[in-house]
CSV table of C-alpha atoms and ligand atoms in Angstrom, one decimal:
chain,number,residue,atom,x,y,z
A,1,MET,CA,59.2,-22.3,-0.6
A,2,ILE,CA,62.6,-23.7,0.5
A,3,ALA,CA,66.0,-21.8,0.3
A,4,ARG,CA,67.6,-24.7,-1.6
A,5,GLY,CA,66.4,-24.8,-5.2
A,6,SER,CA,63.9,-22.2,-4.6
A,7,GLY,CA,62.8,-19.7,-7.0
A,8,SER,CA,59.3,-19.1,-8.3
A,9,TRP,CA,57.8,-15.8,-9.5
A,10,LEU,CA,56.3,-16.0,-7.2
A,11,ALA,CA,58.1,-15.5,-7.0
A,12,SER,CA,58.5,-16.9,-8.2
A,13,ALA,CA,56.2,-17.3,-6.1
A,14,ARG,CA,56.6,-17.3,-4.3
A,15,PRO,CA,59.6,-18.1,-2.8
A,16,CYS,CA,63.7,-17.8,-1.6
A,17,THR,CA,61.3,-16.7,-4.3
A,18,VAL,CA,63.0,-15.7,-7.4
A,19,VAL,CA,61.2,-14.2,-10.6
A,20,GLY,CA,59.9,-17.3,-12.4
A,21,HIS,CA,58.2,-15.8,-15.5
A,22,SER,CA,58.4,-12.0,-15.6
A,23,ARG,CA,57.7,-10.5,-18.8
A,24,LEU,CA,59.3,-8.3,-21.5
A,25,ALA,CA,58.8,-4.6,-20.8
A,26,TYR,CA,57.6,-2.7,-23.9
A,27,ASP,CA,56.7,1.0,-23.9
A,28,ASP,CA,53.1,0.3,-24.3
A,29,ARG,CA,53.2,-1.5,-21.2
A,30,MET,CA,54.5,1.6,-19.5
A,31,ARG,CA,51.2,3.4,-20.5
A,32,MET,CA,49.1,0.4,-19.1
A,33,HIS,CA,51.2,0.8,-16.0
A,34,ARG,CA,50.1,4.3,-15.2
A,35,VAL,CA,46.7,3.6,-15.9
A,36,PHE,CA,46.3,0.6,-13.6
A,37,ALA,CA,48.4,2.3,-11.0
A,38,LEU,CA,45.4,4.9,-10.7
A,39,ALA,CA,43.0,2.2,-10.5
A,40,SER,CA,44.7,0.2,-7.8
A,41,LEU,CA,44.7,3.4,-5.6
A,42,MET,CA,40.8,3.8,-5.8
A,43,PHE,CA,40.5,0.0,-5.1
A,44,VAL,CA,42.1,0.0,-1.8
A,45,ALA,CA,39.8,2.4,0.3
A,46,PRO,CA,36.2,0.7,0.0
A,47,VAL,CA,37.5,-2.9,1.2
A,48,ALA,CA,38.2,-2.1,4.6
A,49,ALA,CA,34.7,-0.5,5.2
A,50,GLN,CA,32.8,-3.5,4.0
A,51,GLU,CA,31.0,-5.6,6.4
A,52,MET,CA,32.7,-8.9,6.7
A,53,SER,CA,31.0,-12.1,5.8
A,54,PRO,CA,31.1,-14.9,8.7
A,55,HIS,CA,33.4,-16.8,6.3
A,56,ASP,CA,35.6,-13.9,5.9
A,57,ARG,CA,35.7,-13.2,9.8
A,58,LEU,CA,36.7,-16.9,10.5
A,59,ALA,CA,39.3,-16.8,7.7
A,60,ARG,CA,40.6,-13.7,9.3
A,61,GLU,CA,40.7,-15.0,12.8
A,62,ILE,CA,42.5,-18.1,11.7
A,63,LEU,CA,45.1,-16.4,9.8
A,64,LYS,CA,45.8,-13.9,12.7
A,65,GLN,CA,46.1,-17.2,15.1
A,66,LEU,CA,48.6,-18.7,12.6
A,67,ILE,CA,50.7,-15.6,12.1
A,68,GLU,CA,51.0,-15.2,15.9
A,69,ILE,CA,52.4,-18.5,16.4
A,70,ASN,CA,56.1,-18.5,15.7
A,71,THR,CA,56.7,-21.5,13.5
A,72,THR,CA,60.4,-20.6,12.5
A,73,ASP,CA,63.0,-23.4,12.4
A,74,SER,CA,65.1,-21.5,15.0
A,75,VAL,CA,62.9,-21.0,18.0
A,76,GLY,CA,59.2,-21.8,16.7
A,77,SER,CA,57.0,-24.7,16.8
A,78,THR,CA,54.7,-26.1,14.0
A,79,THR,CA,53.2,-28.3,16.5
A,80,THR,CA,51.6,-25.6,18.5
A,81,ALA,CA,50.2,-24.2,15.1
A,82,ALA,CA,49.0,-27.7,14.1
A,83,GLU,CA,47.3,-28.3,17.7
A,84,ALA,CA,45.6,-24.9,17.4
A,85,MET,CA,44.1,-25.9,14.1
A,86,ALA,CA,43.2,-29.4,15.2
A,87,ALA,CA,41.2,-27.8,18.1
A,88,ARG,CA,39.3,-25.6,15.8
A,89,LEU,CA,38.3,-28.6,13.6
A,90,LYS,CA,37.3,-30.7,16.6
A,91,ALA,CA,35.2,-27.8,17.9
A,92,ALA,CA,33.7,-27.7,14.5
A,93,GLY,CA,32.6,-31.4,14.9
A,94,TYR,CA,35.5,-33.3,13.3
A,95,PRO,CA,35.9,-36.7,15.0
A,96,ASP,CA,39.1,-37.2,16.9
A,97,ALA,CA,39.9,-40.0,14.4
A,98,ASP,CA,39.9,-37.7,11.4
A,99,VAL,CA,42.1,-34.9,13.1
A,100,GLN,CA,45.9,-35.7,13.8
A,101,VAL,CA,48.9,-34.0,14.9
A,102,ILE,CA,52.0,-36.2,14.4
A,103,GLY,CA,55.6,-35.7,13.5
A,104,PRO,CA,59.2,-37.0,14.2
A,105,ASN,CA,59.8,-34.6,17.1
A,106,PRO,CA,58.0,-32.4,19.5
A,107,ARG,CA,58.7,-29.1,17.7
A,108,LYS,CA,58.0,-30.3,14.1
A,109,GLY,CA,54.4,-31.5,14.2
A,110,ASN,CA,52.0,-31.8,11.1
A,111,LEU,CA,48.2,-31.7,11.1
A,112,VAL,CA,46.5,-34.1,9.1
A,113,ALA,CA,42.5,-34.0,8.9
A,114,ARG,CA,39.9,-35.6,6.7
A,115,LEU,CA,36.3,-34.7,5.6
A,116,ARG,CA,34.9,-38.1,4.7
A,117,GLY,CA,33.2,-38.4,1.4
A,118,THR,CA,31.4,-41.3,-0.4
A,119,GLY,CA,34.6,-42.6,-1.6
A,120,ARG,CA,33.5,-42.7,-5.2
A,121,THR,CA,36.9,-41.6,-6.1
A,122,LYS,CA,40.4,-41.2,-4.6
A,123,PRO,CA,40.7,-38.4,-2.1
A,124,ILE,CA,42.2,-34.8,-2.9
A,125,LEU,CA,45.1,-33.6,-0.8
A,126,LEU,CA,45.2,-30.0,0.1
A,127,LEU,CA,48.5,-28.9,1.4
A,128,ALA,CA,50.0,-26.0,3.0
A,129,HIS,CA,53.2,-25.7,5.2
A,130,LEU,CA,53.0,-24.2,8.7
A,131,ASP,CA,56.8,-23.2,9.0
A,132,VAL,CA,57.9,-19.8,7.8
A,133,VAL,CA,61.4,-18.4,7.2
A,134,GLU,CA,63.1,-16.5,9.9
A,135,ALA,CA,62.2,-12.8,10.5
A,136,SER,CA,63.4,-10.2,12.9
A,137,LYS,CA,61.4,-7.2,14.1
A,138,ASP,CA,64.4,-5.1,13.9
A,139,ASP,CA,64.5,-5.6,10.0
A,140,TRP,CA,60.9,-4.7,9.6
A,141,SER,CA,59.4,-1.1,9.4
A,142,PRO,CA,58.3,0.6,12.7
A,143,GLY,CA,54.9,-0.5,13.7
A,144,VAL,CA,54.9,-3.8,11.9
A,145,ASP,CA,56.2,-6.9,13.6
A,146,PRO,CA,56.6,-10.2,11.8
A,147,PHE,CA,55.0,-12.2,14.6
A,148,THR,CA,52.0,-9.8,15.3
A,149,PHE,CA,49.1,-9.7,12.9
A,150,ILE,CA,48.3,-6.2,11.7
A,151,GLU,CA,45.7,-4.9,9.4
A,152,ARG,CA,46.8,-1.6,7.7
A,153,ASP,CA,45.8,0.2,4.5
A,154,GLY,CA,44.0,-2.7,3.0
A,155,PHE,CA,46.6,-5.3,3.9
A,156,PHE,CA,47.3,-8.0,6.5
A,157,TYR,CA,51.0,-7.9,7.6
A,158,GLY,CA,53.1,-10.8,9.2
A,159,ARG,CA,55.6,-13.4,8.4
A,160,GLY,CA,53.7,-16.2,6.4
A,161,THR,CA,50.9,-13.9,5.1
A,162,THR,CA,52.0,-14.9,1.6
A,163,ASP,CA,54.2,-17.8,2.4
A,164,ASP,CA,52.3,-20.1,3.4
A,165,LYS,CA,50.0,-19.4,6.2
A,166,ALA,CA,47.1,-17.7,4.0
A,167,GLN,CA,46.7,-21.0,2.2
A,168,ALA,CA,46.9,-22.9,5.6
A,169,ALA,CA,44.3,-20.8,7.2
A,170,ILE,CA,42.1,-21.0,4.2
A,171,TRP,CA,42.1,-24.8,4.0
A,172,ILE,CA,41.1,-24.8,7.8
A,173,ALA,CA,38.2,-22.2,7.4
A,174,ASN,CA,36.9,-23.9,4.3
A,175,LEU,CA,37.0,-27.4,6.0
A,176,ILE,CA,34.9,-25.9,8.8
A,177,ARG,CA,32.5,-24.4,6.5
A,178,TYR,CA,32.0,-27.8,4.5
A,179,ARG,CA,31.5,-29.3,7.9
A,180,GLN,CA,29.0,-26.6,8.8
A,181,GLU,CA,27.1,-27.2,5.3
A,182,GLY,CA,27.1,-30.9,5.9
A,183,LEU,CA,28.9,-31.4,2.6
A,184,VAL,CA,29.5,-35.1,1.9
A,185,PRO,CA,31.7,-35.0,-1.3
A,186,ASP,CA,32.3,-37.8,-3.9
A,187,ARG,CA,35.9,-38.1,-2.4
A,188,ASP,CA,37.6,-37.5,0.9
A,189,LEU,CA,39.1,-34.2,1.5
A,190,ILE,CA,42.4,-34.4,3.2
A,191,VAL,CA,44.2,-31.2,4.6
A,192,ALA,CA,47.8,-31.6,5.6
A,193,LEU,CA,49.7,-28.6,7.2
A,194,THR,CA,53.2,-29.4,7.5
A,195,ALA,CA,56.5,-28.6,9.0
A,196,ASP,CA,60.0,-27.6,7.5
A,197,GLU,CA,59.1,-26.8,3.9
A,198,GLU,CA,61.4,-23.7,4.3
A,199,GLY,CA,64.3,-25.6,5.7
A,200,GLY,CA,65.2,-27.5,8.9
A,201,SER,CA,65.7,-31.3,8.9
A,202,SER,CA,62.0,-32.5,9.5
A,203,ASN,CA,60.3,-32.0,6.3
A,204,GLY,CA,56.7,-32.9,7.0
A,205,VAL,CA,55.7,-34.1,3.5
A,206,ALA,CA,58.7,-36.3,3.3
A,207,TRP,CA,58.1,-37.7,6.8
A,208,LEU,CA,54.4,-38.5,6.3
A,209,LEU,CA,55.2,-40.1,2.8
A,210,ALA,CA,57.8,-42.3,4.5
A,211,ASN,CA,55.9,-43.2,7.8
A,212,HIS,CA,52.1,-42.5,7.1
A,213,ARG,CA,51.6,-42.7,3.2
A,214,ASP,CA,48.1,-43.9,3.9
A,215,LEU,CA,47.0,-40.6,5.6
A,216,ILE,CA,47.9,-38.4,2.7
A,217,ASP,CA,47.7,-40.7,-0.3
A,218,ALA,CA,45.6,-39.0,-2.9
A,219,ASP,CA,44.5,-38.6,-6.6
A,220,TYR,CA,46.2,-35.3,-6.7
A,221,CYS,CA,47.3,-32.4,-4.4
A,222,LEU,CA,46.6,-28.7,-4.4
A,223,ASN,CA,49.3,-26.8,-2.9
A,224,GLU,CA,51.3,-23.6,-2.9
A,225,GLY,CA,53.4,-22.3,-5.7
A,226,GLY,CA,50.7,-20.8,-8.1
A,227,GLY,CA,48.9,-17.5,-7.2
A,228,GLY,CA,47.3,-14.7,-8.9
A,229,GLU,CA,49.2,-11.9,-10.6
A,230,ILE,CA,48.4,-8.3,-10.2
A,231,LYS,CA,50.3,-6.1,-12.6
A,232,GLY,CA,50.1,-2.3,-12.4
A,233,GLY,CA,47.0,-2.7,-10.1
A,234,LYS,CA,45.1,-5.2,-12.6
A,235,HIS,CA,44.4,-8.8,-12.3
A,236,ILE,CA,46.1,-10.4,-15.2
A,237,ALA,CA,46.7,-14.0,-14.6
A,238,ASN,CA,45.7,-16.8,-12.2
A,239,ASP,CA,48.8,-19.2,-12.2
A,240,VAL,CA,48.6,-22.9,-11.8
A,241,GLN,CA,52.0,-24.4,-11.1
A,242,ALA,CA,52.1,-27.8,-12.5
A,243,ALA,CA,55.7,-28.3,-12.7
A,244,GLU,CA,59.2,-27.4,-11.1
A,245,LYS,CA,62.6,-27.5,-12.4
A,246,VAL,CA,64.9,-29.8,-10.6
A,247,TYR,CA,67.7,-28.3,-8.3
A,248,HIS,CA,71.1,-30.1,-9.2
A,249,THR,CA,74.8,-28.9,-8.3
A,250,VAL,CA,78.1,-30.0,-9.5
A,251,SER,CA,81.7,-28.6,-8.8
A,252,LEU,CA,84.4,-28.3,-11.3
A,253,GLU,CA,87.7,-28.7,-9.9
A,254,VAL,CA,91.3,-28.2,-11.2
A,255,ARG,CA,94.4,-29.4,-9.3
A,256,ASN,CA,98.0,-28.3,-10.3
A,257,ALA,CA,101.4,-29.0,-8.8
A,258,GLY,CA,101.8,-25.3,-8.0
A,259,GLY,CA,105.2,-23.7,-7.4
A,260,HIS,CA,106.6,-20.2,-6.7
A,261,SER,CA,104.6,-17.1,-8.2
A,262,SER,CA,107.6,-15.7,-9.5
A,263,LEU,CA,108.1,-18.7,-12.0
A,264,PRO,CA,104.6,-18.7,-13.6
A,265,ARG,CA,104.0,-21.5,-16.1
A,266,LYS,CA,101.3,-22.0,-18.9
A,267,ASP,CA,99.6,-24.6,-17.0
A,268,ASN,CA,97.9,-22.8,-14.3
A,269,ALA,CA,94.6,-24.1,-12.3
A,270,ILE,CA,93.0,-20.8,-12.5
A,271,TYR,CA,93.6,-20.1,-16.1
A,272,ARG,CA,92.5,-23.7,-16.8
A,273,LEU,CA,89.1,-23.4,-14.8
A,274,ALA,CA,88.7,-20.0,-16.1
A,275,ALA,CA,89.0,-21.3,-19.8
A,276,ALA,CA,86.5,-24.1,-18.8
A,277,LEU,CA,84.0,-21.6,-17.5
A,278,ASN,CA,84.3,-19.5,-20.6
A,279,ARG,CA,83.3,-22.6,-22.6
A,280,LEU,CA,80.4,-23.2,-20.2
A,281,ALA,CA,79.4,-19.5,-20.6
A,282,ALA,CA,79.1,-20.0,-24.2
A,283,PHE,CA,77.2,-23.3,-24.1
A,284,GLU,CA,73.3,-23.5,-23.9
A,285,PHE,CA,71.3,-26.5,-23.2
A,286,PRO,CA,68.9,-27.2,-26.1
A,287,ILE,CA,65.2,-25.8,-26.0
A,288,ALA,CA,62.8,-28.5,-24.8
A,289,LEU,CA,59.2,-27.6,-24.0
A,290,ASN,CA,56.7,-29.5,-22.1
A,291,ASP,CA,53.0,-29.5,-21.9
A,292,VAL,CA,53.1,-26.9,-19.0
A,293,THR,CA,55.5,-24.6,-20.6
A,294,ARG,CA,54.1,-24.8,-24.1
A,295,THR,CA,50.7,-23.8,-22.7
A,296,TYR,CA,52.4,-21.0,-20.8
A,297,PHE,CA,53.9,-19.6,-23.7
A,298,GLN,CA,50.6,-19.9,-25.6
A,299,GLN,CA,48.6,-18.2,-22.9
A,300,MET,CA,51.3,-15.6,-22.2
A,301,ALA,CA,50.8,-14.4,-25.9
A,302,ARG,CA,47.4,-13.4,-24.7
A,303,LEU,CA,48.8,-10.9,-22.4
A,304,GLU,CA,51.3,-9.2,-24.7
A,305,GLN,CA,51.3,-7.3,-27.8
A,306,GLY,CA,53.3,-6.8,-31.0
A,307,GLN,CA,56.5,-8.8,-31.6
A,308,VAL,CA,56.5,-10.1,-28.2
A,309,ALA,CA,53.1,-11.6,-28.6
A,310,ALA,CA,54.1,-13.1,-31.9
A,311,ASP,CA,57.3,-14.6,-30.5
A,312,LEU,CA,55.5,-16.0,-27.5
A,313,LYS,CA,53.0,-17.6,-29.9
A,314,ALA,CA,55.6,-18.8,-32.3
A,315,VAL,CA,57.5,-20.5,-29.2
A,316,GLY,CA,54.2,-22.1,-27.9
A,317,GLN,CA,53.5,-23.9,-31.3
A,318,ARG,CA,54.7,-27.1,-32.5
A,319,PRO,CA,57.3,-27.1,-33.5
A,320,THR,CA,58.9,-24.2,-31.6
A,321,ASP,CA,60.1,-21.3,-33.7
A,322,PRO,CA,63.8,-21.3,-33.1
A,323,ALA,CA,64.3,-17.7,-34.1
A,324,ALA,CA,61.4,-16.5,-31.8
A,325,ALA,CA,62.8,-18.6,-29.0
A,326,ARG,CA,66.2,-16.8,-29.6
A,327,ARG,CA,64.7,-13.4,-29.4
A,328,LEU,CA,62.9,-14.2,-26.2
A,329,ALA,CA,65.7,-15.9,-24.6
A,330,ASP,CA,67.9,-13.0,-25.3
A,331,ALA,CA,65.4,-10.5,-24.0
A,332,SER,CA,64.2,-12.4,-20.8
A,333,ALA,CA,66.1,-14.5,-18.3
A,334,ALA,CA,62.8,-15.9,-17.1
A,335,TYR,CA,61.6,-16.7,-20.7
A,336,ASN,CA,65.0,-18.4,-21.3
A,337,ALA,CA,64.7,-20.4,-17.9
A,338,MET,CA,61.2,-21.7,-19.0
A,339,MET,CA,62.7,-23.1,-22.3
A,340,ARG,CA,65.8,-25.0,-21.1
A,341,THR,CA,67.9,-26.5,-18.5
A,342,THR,CA,70.4,-23.9,-17.2
A,343,CYS,CA,73.6,-24.4,-15.4
A,344,VAL,CA,75.5,-21.4,-13.9
A,345,PRO,CA,78.6,-21.0,-11.7
A,346,THR,CA,77.6,-19.7,-8.4
A,347,LEU,CA,80.6,-20.0,-6.3
A,348,LEU,CA,84.4,-19.8,-6.9
A,349,GLU,CA,87.5,-20.5,-4.9
A,350,GLY,CA,91.1,-20.9,-5.9
A,351,GLY,CA,94.8,-20.6,-4.5
A,352,HIS,CA,96.2,-20.7,-1.2
A,353,ALA,CA,98.8,-18.1,-1.1
A,354,GLU,CA,99.4,-14.7,-2.6
A,355,ASN,CA,102.9,-15.6,-3.5
A,356,ALA,CA,102.3,-19.3,-4.8
A,357,LEU,CA,101.0,-20.7,-8.0
A,358,PRO,CA,97.4,-22.1,-7.1
A,359,GLN,CA,97.3,-25.9,-6.5
A,360,LEU,CA,93.5,-25.9,-6.7
A,361,ALA,CA,90.7,-23.9,-8.4
A,362,ARG,CA,87.2,-24.8,-7.9
A,363,ALA,CA,83.9,-23.6,-9.1
A,364,VAL,CA,80.3,-24.5,-8.0
A,365,VAL,CA,77.8,-24.7,-10.8
A,366,ASN,CA,74.0,-24.7,-10.0
A,367,CYS,CA,71.7,-26.2,-12.5
A,368,ARG,CA,68.0,-26.0,-12.8
A,369,VAL,CA,66.9,-29.1,-14.9
A,370,LEU,CA,63.7,-29.5,-16.9
A,371,PRO,CA,61.4,-32.0,-15.3
A,372,GLY,CA,61.8,-35.3,-17.0
A,373,GLU,CA,65.5,-34.8,-18.1
A,374,ASP,CA,67.9,-37.4,-17.2
A,375,LEU,CA,70.4,-35.9,-14.6
A,376,ALA,CA,73.2,-38.3,-15.9
A,377,ASP,CA,72.6,-36.8,-19.4
A,378,VAL,CA,72.7,-33.2,-17.9
A,379,ASP,CA,76.2,-34.1,-16.3
A,380,ARG,CA,77.4,-35.7,-19.6
A,381,THR,CA,76.4,-32.5,-21.6
A,382,LEU,CA,78.1,-30.5,-19.0
A,383,ALA,CA,81.3,-32.4,-19.1
A,384,ARG,CA,81.1,-32.0,-23.0
A,385,ALA,CA,80.7,-28.2,-22.7
A,386,VAL,CA,83.6,-28.1,-20.2
A,387,ALA,CA,85.8,-30.2,-22.9
A,388,ASP,CA,88.7,-30.7,-20.8
A,389,GLU,CA,89.8,-33.9,-18.9
A,390,GLY,CA,91.8,-32.1,-16.6
A,391,VAL,CA,88.7,-30.3,-15.0
A,392,THR,CA,87.3,-32.9,-12.4
A,393,MET,CA,83.4,-32.6,-12.3
A,394,LYS,CA,81.6,-34.0,-9.1
A,395,VAL,CA,78.0,-34.0,-8.2
A,396,GLU,CA,77.5,-31.9,-5.1
A,397,TRP,CA,73.7,-32.1,-4.7
A,398,LYS,CA,72.0,-34.7,-6.8
A,399,GLY,CA,68.6,-33.5,-8.1
A,400,VAL,CA,65.5,-35.4,-7.0
A,401,PRO,CA,63.5,-36.1,-10.1
A,402,SER,CA,60.2,-34.3,-10.2
A,403,PRO,CA,58.1,-35.0,-13.3
A,404,ALA,CA,55.7,-32.5,-14.5
A,405,SER,CA,52.0,-32.9,-13.6
A,406,PRO,CA,49.6,-33.5,-16.4
A,407,LEU,CA,47.3,-30.5,-17.1
A,408,ARG,CA,44.3,-32.7,-16.1
A,409,ALA,CA,41.2,-31.5,-17.8
A,410,ASP,CA,39.2,-31.7,-14.8
A,411,VAL,CA,41.6,-29.6,-12.7
A,412,MET,CA,42.3,-27.1,-15.3
A,413,LEU,CA,38.6,-26.5,-16.3
A,414,ALA,CA,37.4,-26.2,-12.8
A,415,VAL,CA,40.1,-23.5,-12.2
A,416,GLU,CA,39.2,-21.9,-15.5
A,417,GLN,CA,35.4,-21.9,-14.5
A,418,GLN,CA,36.1,-20.4,-11.0
A,419,THR,CA,38.7,-17.9,-12.3
A,420,THR,CA,36.2,-16.5,-14.9
A,421,ALA,CA,33.3,-16.4,-12.5
A,422,MET,CA,35.5,-14.4,-10.0
A,423,TRP,CA,37.8,-12.5,-12.2
A,424,PRO,CA,36.3,-12.2,-15.8
A,425,GLY,CA,39.0,-11.6,-18.3
A,426,VAL,CA,41.8,-13.0,-16.1
A,427,ILE,CA,43.6,-16.0,-17.8
A,428,VAL,CA,44.6,-19.1,-16.1
A,429,LEU,CA,48.3,-19.6,-16.6
A,430,PRO,CA,50.1,-23.0,-16.2
A,431,VAL,CA,53.6,-22.2,-14.9
A,432,MET,CA,56.7,-24.2,-14.3
A,433,ALA,CA,58.7,-22.9,-11.3
A,434,THR,CA,62.2,-22.5,-11.4
A,435,GLY,CA,62.3,-23.3,-7.4
A,436,ALA,CA,61.1,-26.0,-5.5
A,437,THR,CA,58.0,-26.8,-3.1
A,438,ASP,CA,56.9,-29.9,-1.2
A,439,GLY,CA,55.3,-30.6,-4.7
A,440,LEU,CA,58.7,-32.1,-5.4
A,441,ALA,CA,58.4,-35.0,-2.8
A,442,LEU,CA,54.6,-35.6,-3.9
A,443,ARG,CA,55.2,-35.6,-7.7
A,444,ASN,CA,58.4,-37.9,-7.0
A,445,ALA,CA,55.9,-40.3,-4.9
A,446,GLY,CA,53.4,-40.3,-7.9
A,447,ILE,CA,51.0,-37.7,-6.5
A,448,PRO,CA,50.4,-35.0,-9.2
A,449,THR,CA,50.5,-31.6,-7.5
A,450,TYR,CA,49.1,-28.3,-8.7
A,451,GLY,CA,50.2,-25.0,-7.2
A,452,VAL,CA,46.9,-22.9,-7.1
A,453,ASP,CA,45.5,-20.5,-4.6
A,454,GLY,CA,43.8,-17.6,-6.3
A,455,LEU,CA,45.7,-15.3,-4.0
A,456,PHE,CA,46.5,-12.2,-6.0
A,457,THR,CA,49.6,-10.3,-5.1
A,458,ASP,CA,51.5,-7.5,-7.0
A,459,VAL,CA,54.4,-9.3,-9.1
A,460,ASP,CA,56.4,-6.0,-8.7
A,461,ASP,CA,56.1,-6.3,-4.9
A,462,VAL,CA,56.9,-9.8,-3.9
A,463,ARG,CA,57.6,-9.8,-0.1
A,464,ALA,CA,57.7,-13.6,0.4
A,465,HIS,CA,60.7,-14.4,2.6
A,466,GLY,CA,61.3,-10.5,2.7
A,467,ARG,CA,60.5,-7.7,5.3
A,468,ASP,CA,57.0,-6.4,5.8
A,469,GLU,CA,55.4,-9.4,4.2
A,470,ARG,CA,51.8,-8.8,3.5
A,471,ILE,CA,48.7,-9.8,1.7
A,472,GLY,CA,45.8,-7.8,0.5
A,473,VAL,CA,42.8,-8.0,2.8
A,474,LYS,CA,40.3,-8.3,-0.3
A,475,GLU,CA,42.8,-10.5,-2.3
A,476,TYR,CA,42.8,-12.8,0.9
A,477,PHE,CA,39.0,-13.1,1.2
A,478,GLU,CA,38.7,-13.6,-2.5
A,479,GLY,CA,41.4,-16.3,-2.4
A,480,ARG,CA,39.3,-17.9,0.5
A,481,GLU,CA,36.1,-17.8,-1.7
A,482,PHE,CA,37.9,-19.1,-4.9
A,483,LEU,CA,39.4,-22.2,-3.1
A,484,TYR,CA,36.1,-22.9,-1.4
A,485,ARG,CA,34.4,-23.0,-4.6
A,486,LEU,CA,37.2,-24.8,-6.6
A,487,VAL,CA,37.6,-27.6,-4.1
A,488,LYS,CA,33.8,-28.1,-3.7
A,489,ALA,CA,33.7,-28.2,-7.5
A,490,LEU,CA,36.3,-30.8,-7.8
A,491,ALA,CA,35.2,-32.8,-4.8
A,492,THR,CA,31.5,-33.0,-6.0
A,493,GLY,CA,31.8,-32.7,-9.8
A,494,ARG,CA,29.4,-29.8,-9.6
B,1,ZN,ZN1,56.2,-21.6,0.8
């Protein structure tokens, strides 16, 4: 997940992951915490001892290979990683024509591979990014190295184990397994492993859309951004990210003649900007739920109890209960961000000398706009909230519209069925991320995108982009099996 505009619970997800949808803490949850913490301790030990299936062994090998190829923007190469995966697919029998490593420059290659089906329906695109955010061994704990794959205490450690090389490795392992099984699905399966999702100037998805749309054109795409939630050691929800808020930034600027600070006047650039920011602080965009967030609140109510559960339900219903929405928004920044567009000042500058009246005061305001909202409307609303002609507003980063993906029955049902089969009692939770993934470019290009991976991680221990990044061994293998079954079901209708 990229730095600019990122944020999912994931972290969200996963990514510069910021909490996307944490829940309110109520004391009965504390009790749950303690119970589940105990359970998780008992859980770890047996995993390591179990005999690995050949599918697990292959998935482990591929993850190790990818982790140990440095794909950072500064010194790494996604081409090396893409070629390593291409070699595995060709060794598994994929024809050269269906396996390509292409990109705008030698270090930023993308893998595109295709399992051919009968072509009864349009292909499905299976996406993951190969690049990882920077990491330094010195910052990590002794004995763990970002670019050395280590298994310890039931976890795989390494940069990219959660963001996003686990999903990349799983797509390749499953494509090899489908080939070995002689699977001929109703539709082609396309795997794209891309560059520069996290940053850099060669975003692979954007480059492929612009230069080789035919190679990745699909009915819809499965991508990162979702993920399984473990809370207090218990699997509680399998998230499907079906929408992302739009990252949009403006600046507010006040200019003034200035003068000597010994002769202050009422009209002061800093005061004027401060007054405008205070009006912005008191302003809230209206609540507007979409299909994804409405379903999210309905599903969240099943995980909560008491007043919180009642409020979540009341917000998820039509029409939304404004009082319940008020209570939730006041209690949780994450719930508030799910319900409305938000704009907040993040940077401030003003004045040029200690003994001079300021000639300039400037604030940067970062917005996360609900999908489908008109950015020009957002700017007009912001200007109304600022309510001062003397404050100049300028767009600094124009958001790229990213329509929410419809909660297609075929996709959601398949996710539900495989989730229930593997993790009985775990709910499927549609989520809207507050940050961006490459789903942004695909949605913008008319390819609905679903962040789903069945990789469960502890929501209170998100390590994507951080130090000692890791994924549970058992969780990784279960994610592999979940995606194997899900994609097979979606590609064969069975
Ligand atoms: Zn990512």
